[in-house]
Coordinates of C-alpha atoms in Angstrom, one line a residue:
Chain K
K398 CA 14.0 8.9 10.3
N399 CA 11.5 6.8 9.9
Q400 CA 12.6 5.2 6.0
V401 CA 12.5 2.9 4.0
E402 CA 14.9 2.7 0.7
Q403 CA 14.8 -0.6 -2.0
S404 CA 16.9 -1.5 -4.4
P405 CA 17.2 -1.4 -7.5
Q406 CA 14.3 1.5 -8.9
S407 CA 13.8 -1.0 -11.7
L408 CA 15.2 -4.6 -13.3
I409 CA 14.4 -6.1 -16.5
I410 CA 14.8 -10.2 -16.4
L411 CA 13.6 -12.9 -18.7
E412 CA 11.8 -15.3 -17.7
G413 CA 12.6 -18.5 -16.4
K414 CA 15.4 -16.8 -14.6
N415 CA 15.6 -16.1 -10.9
C416 CA 16.4 -12.3 -9.4
T417 CA 16.8 -10.9 -5.9
L418 CA 15.2 -7.0 -4.7
Q419 CA 16.4 -5.3 -1.7
C420 CA 14.7 -3.2 1.0
N421 CA 17.0 -1.2 3.5
Y422 CA 15.3 0.6 6.9
T423 CA 15.2 2.8 9.4
V424 CA 11.5 2.6 11.2
S425 CA 12.4 1.8 14.5
P426 CA 11.0 0.9 17.1
F427 CA 10.5 -2.3 14.9
S428 CA 7.0 -4.5 14.3
N429 CA 7.5 -6.6 10.7
L430 CA 8.1 -6.3 7.4
R431 CA 5.5 -6.9 4.3
W432 CA 6.6 -7.0 0.6
Y433 CA 3.8 -6.4 -1.2
K434 CA 3.1 -7.0 -5.5
Q435 CA 1.6 -4.1 -7.2
D436 CA 0.1 -4.7 -10.6
T437 CA 0.1 -1.5 -12.7
G438 CA -4.1 0.1 -12.8
R439 CA -4.4 -2.6 -9.6
G440 CA -4.0 -2.0 -5.4
P441 CA -0.7 -4.1 -3.4
V442 CA -1.1 -7.3 -2.8
S443 CA 0.2 -9.3 0.2
L444 CA 3.5 -11.1 -0.3
T445 CA 4.4 -12.1 2.9
I446 CA 4.8 -10.3 6.6
M447 CA 7.8 -11.5 8.3
T448 CA 8.1 -9.8 12.3
F449 CA 11.3 -9.9 14.7
S450 CA 12.3 -13.5 14.9
E451 CA 11.9 -14.5 11.6
N452 CA 14.0 -14.9 9.4
T453 CA 12.7 -16.0 6.4
K454 CA 8.8 -17.1 4.2
S455 CA 8.0 -18.2 1.1
N456 CA 5.0 -18.2 -0.6
G457 CA 4.7 -20.2 -3.1
R458 CA 8.0 -19.3 -5.8
Y459 CA 8.4 -16.4 -3.4
T460 CA 11.2 -15.5 -0.6
A461 CA 11.4 -13.6 1.6
T462 CA 14.2 -12.8 3.8
L463 CA 15.1 -11.1 6.9
D464 CA 17.3 -9.4 9.7
A465 CA 17.4 -7.5 11.9
D466 CA 20.0 -6.8 13.3
T467 CA 21.3 -4.4 10.0
K468 CA 17.6 -3.7 8.9
Q469 CA 17.8 -5.5 5.9
S470 CA 15.3 -7.8 3.9
S471 CA 15.6 -8.9 0.3
L472 CA 12.7 -10.8 -1.5
H473 CA 13.5 -13.8 -4.5
I474 CA 11.3 -14.6 -6.9
T475 CA 11.8 -17.6 -7.8
A476 CA 11.4 -19.4 -12.0
S477 CA 10.0 -16.0 -12.9
Q478 CA 7.1 -15.5 -15.0
L479 CA 6.3 -12.9 -17.2
S480 CA 3.4 -12.1 -14.5
D481 CA 4.9 -11.4 -11.8
S482 CA 5.9 -8.4 -13.8
A483 CA 4.8 -5.9 -11.2
S484 CA 6.4 -3.3 -8.2
Y485 CA 7.3 -5.0 -5.9
I486 CA 7.1 -2.3 -2.6
C487 CA 8.8 -3.2 0.9
V488 CA 6.8 -2.2 3.5
V489 CA 8.2 -1.8 7.5
S490 CA 5.2 -1.7 10.5
D491 CA 6.4 0.8 13.8
R492 CA 5.0 -0.5 17.2
G493 CA 5.4 2.7 18.1
S494 CA 1.6 3.9 17.7
T495 CA -1.5 2.3 18.3
L496 CA -2.1 3.1 14.3
G497 CA 0.7 0.1 13.9
R498 CA 2.1 3.0 10.9
L499 CA 3.5 1.6 8.1
Y500 CA 6.1 3.1 5.7
F501 CA 6.1 2.2 1.7
G502 CA 9.2 1.8 -0.6
R503 CA 8.6 3.4 -3.4
G504 CA 9.4 -0.3 -5.0
T505 CA 10.8 -2.1 -7.8
Q506 CA 9.2 -2.5 -10.9
L507 CA 10.4 -5.7 -12.5
T508 CA 9.6 -6.4 -15.9
V509 CA 9.5 -9.5 -17.4
W510 CA 10.5 -10.4 -20.7
P511 CA 9.5 -13.5 -23.4
Chain J
E743 CA -9.2 -11.9 -2.9
A744 CA -10.2 -9.5 -1.0
D745 CA -14.0 -8.3 -0.2
I746 CA -12.6 -4.4 -1.3
Y747 CA -14.4 -2.1 -3.8
Q748 CA -13.6 1.5 -4.4
T749 CA -16.0 3.6 -7.0
P750 CA -14.8 4.8 -9.5
R751 CA -12.0 3.5 -10.7
Y752 CA -11.8 6.1 -13.3
L753 CA -12.3 9.9 -13.3
V754 CA -11.6 12.6 -14.8
I755 CA -13.3 15.5 -13.7
G756 CA -12.6 20.1 -13.8
T757 CA -11.7 22.3 -11.2
G758 CA -13.5 22.9 -8.6
K759 CA -15.9 20.4 -8.7
K760 CA -17.2 18.8 -5.6
I761 CA -15.9 14.6 -5.5
T762 CA -16.3 11.6 -3.7
L763 CA -14.3 8.8 -3.5
E764 CA -16.3 5.5 -3.0
C765 CA -14.9 2.9 -0.8
S766 CA -16.3 -0.4 1.0
Q767 CA -15.4 -3.4 2.1
T768 CA -18.1 -6.7 3.2
M769 CA -15.3 -8.0 5.9
G770 CA -15.9 -5.9 8.9
H771 CA -13.1 -4.9 9.2
D772 CA -12.5 -2.0 11.4
K773 CA -10.0 -0.2 11.0
M774 CA -9.8 1.8 7.7
Y775 CA -7.3 4.3 5.4
W776 CA -7.2 6.1 2.9
Y777 CA -3.6 6.7 1.0
Q778 CA -2.3 9.0 -1.9
Q779 CA 0.4 7.2 -4.7
D780 CA 1.9 9.2 -7.1
P781 CA 3.2 7.2 -10.6
G782 CA 6.5 6.2 -9.2
M783 CA 6.1 7.0 -5.8
E784 CA 5.3 5.5 -2.4
L785 CA 2.0 5.3 -0.9
H786 CA 0.9 8.2 1.6
L787 CA -1.9 8.3 4.5
I788 CA -3.8 9.9 4.1
H789 CA -6.8 9.1 6.4
Y790 CA -7.7 6.9 8.8
S791 CA -10.4 5.0 11.0
Y792 CA -10.6 3.2 13.7
G793 CA -14.7 2.4 13.8
V794 CA -17.4 4.1 12.9
N795 CA -17.6 7.9 14.3
S796 CA -13.2 7.6 14.0
T797 CA -11.9 9.7 11.8
E798 CA -7.7 10.4 11.6
K799 CA -5.4 12.3 9.5
G800 CA -2.8 11.3 8.3
D801 CA 1.0 11.7 7.4
L802 CA 0.0 13.4 4.1
S803 CA -1.5 16.7 4.6
S804 CA -5.1 16.7 2.4
E805 CA -7.6 19.0 1.4
S806 CA -10.1 15.8 1.3
T807 CA -12.3 15.0 4.3
V808 CA -13.7 11.3 4.8
S809 CA -16.9 9.9 7.2
R810 CA -17.4 6.2 9.2
I811 CA -21.0 6.1 9.6
R812 CA -21.1 2.6 8.6
T813 CA -18.0 -0.3 9.3
E814 CA -18.6 -1.1 5.9
H815 CA -18.4 2.0 4.5
F816 CA -15.2 5.2 4.4
P817 CA -15.9 7.4 1.0
L818 CA -14.1 10.1 0.4
T819 CA -14.4 13.8 -0.5
L820 CA -13.0 16.8 -2.2
E821 CA -15.4 20.1 -2.1
S822 CA -12.9 22.2 -4.9
A823 CA -11.8 19.4 -7.1
R824 CA -7.9 21.1 -8.7
P825 CA -5.5 19.9 -10.4
S826 CA -2.9 19.3 -7.3
H827 CA -5.6 16.7 -6.5
T828 CA -5.1 14.7 -9.4
S829 CA -3.3 11.0 -8.0
Q830 CA -4.4 7.7 -7.3
Y831 CA -6.8 6.8 -4.3
L832 CA -5.8 3.9 -3.2
C833 CA -8.2 2.9 0.1
A834 CA -7.3 -0.3 2.8
S835 CA -8.9 -1.7 5.3
S836 CA -7.7 -4.4 8.5
V837 CA -8.5 -6.1 11.8
T838 CA -7.5 -4.6 15.0
G839 CA -4.3 -5.6 17.2
G840 CA -1.7 -8.3 16.7
V841 CA -0.2 -8.3 13.3
Y842 CA -3.0 -6.7 11.0
E843 CA -2.8 -7.4 6.7
Q844 CA -4.1 -5.0 5.0
Y845 CA -5.5 -5.1 2.1
F846 CA -6.0 -3.1 -0.9
G847 CA -9.1 -2.2 -3.2
P848 CA -8.2 -2.0 -6.9
G849 CA -7.6 2.6 -6.9
T850 CA -9.1 5.5 -8.1
R851 CA -7.3 6.9 -10.9
L852 CA -8.5 10.6 -10.3
T853 CA -8.0 13.2 -13.2
V854 CA -8.3 16.6 -13.0
T855 CA -8.3 18.7 -16.0

């Protein structure tokens, strides 16, 4: 069964600190992995997309890593800001269907305190 | 900022009413999607479309229906709303082919009393 598991479920950090969010997946055949940021009451916004051959990708203070062998990914946030408070969702796409189905994790709820 | 819009943003309605959630995009994307999301849970695909006059059911069974008469418009209709339909509904669109990016609308928070 294709699944995406994220940890921790929730995380509280102080402004200016770094943090790392984890994602494990069992989706096969693998096509790509995405990290989305979803603010409360809003739709998800893409942060990074990585294909099988990519190990790391950065978007400003966000850096995602991918280990396709162990089927693990992480999202590292550097020098956190209050605006980083949101749910971070790991999404994996398969290449076994014409649609390129997306499998969503439940997200990590990050809260940044001043 | 993605050019995909959803109306209404919030809707509170009584049981048995018919409702239509609107979704439109100005990016010319062929593919459009409807997802359902409950608090703290993952998004579930309920409908998708490859293009005009194409509609398919997603992974999660839904009593809603969709139509795709125009490329930019993908409305979702519930003929008779029930409390079990209370949820957040997210619309998305993407191009066809390659490692496509899905752009999401802001969502409609539906509450059925």
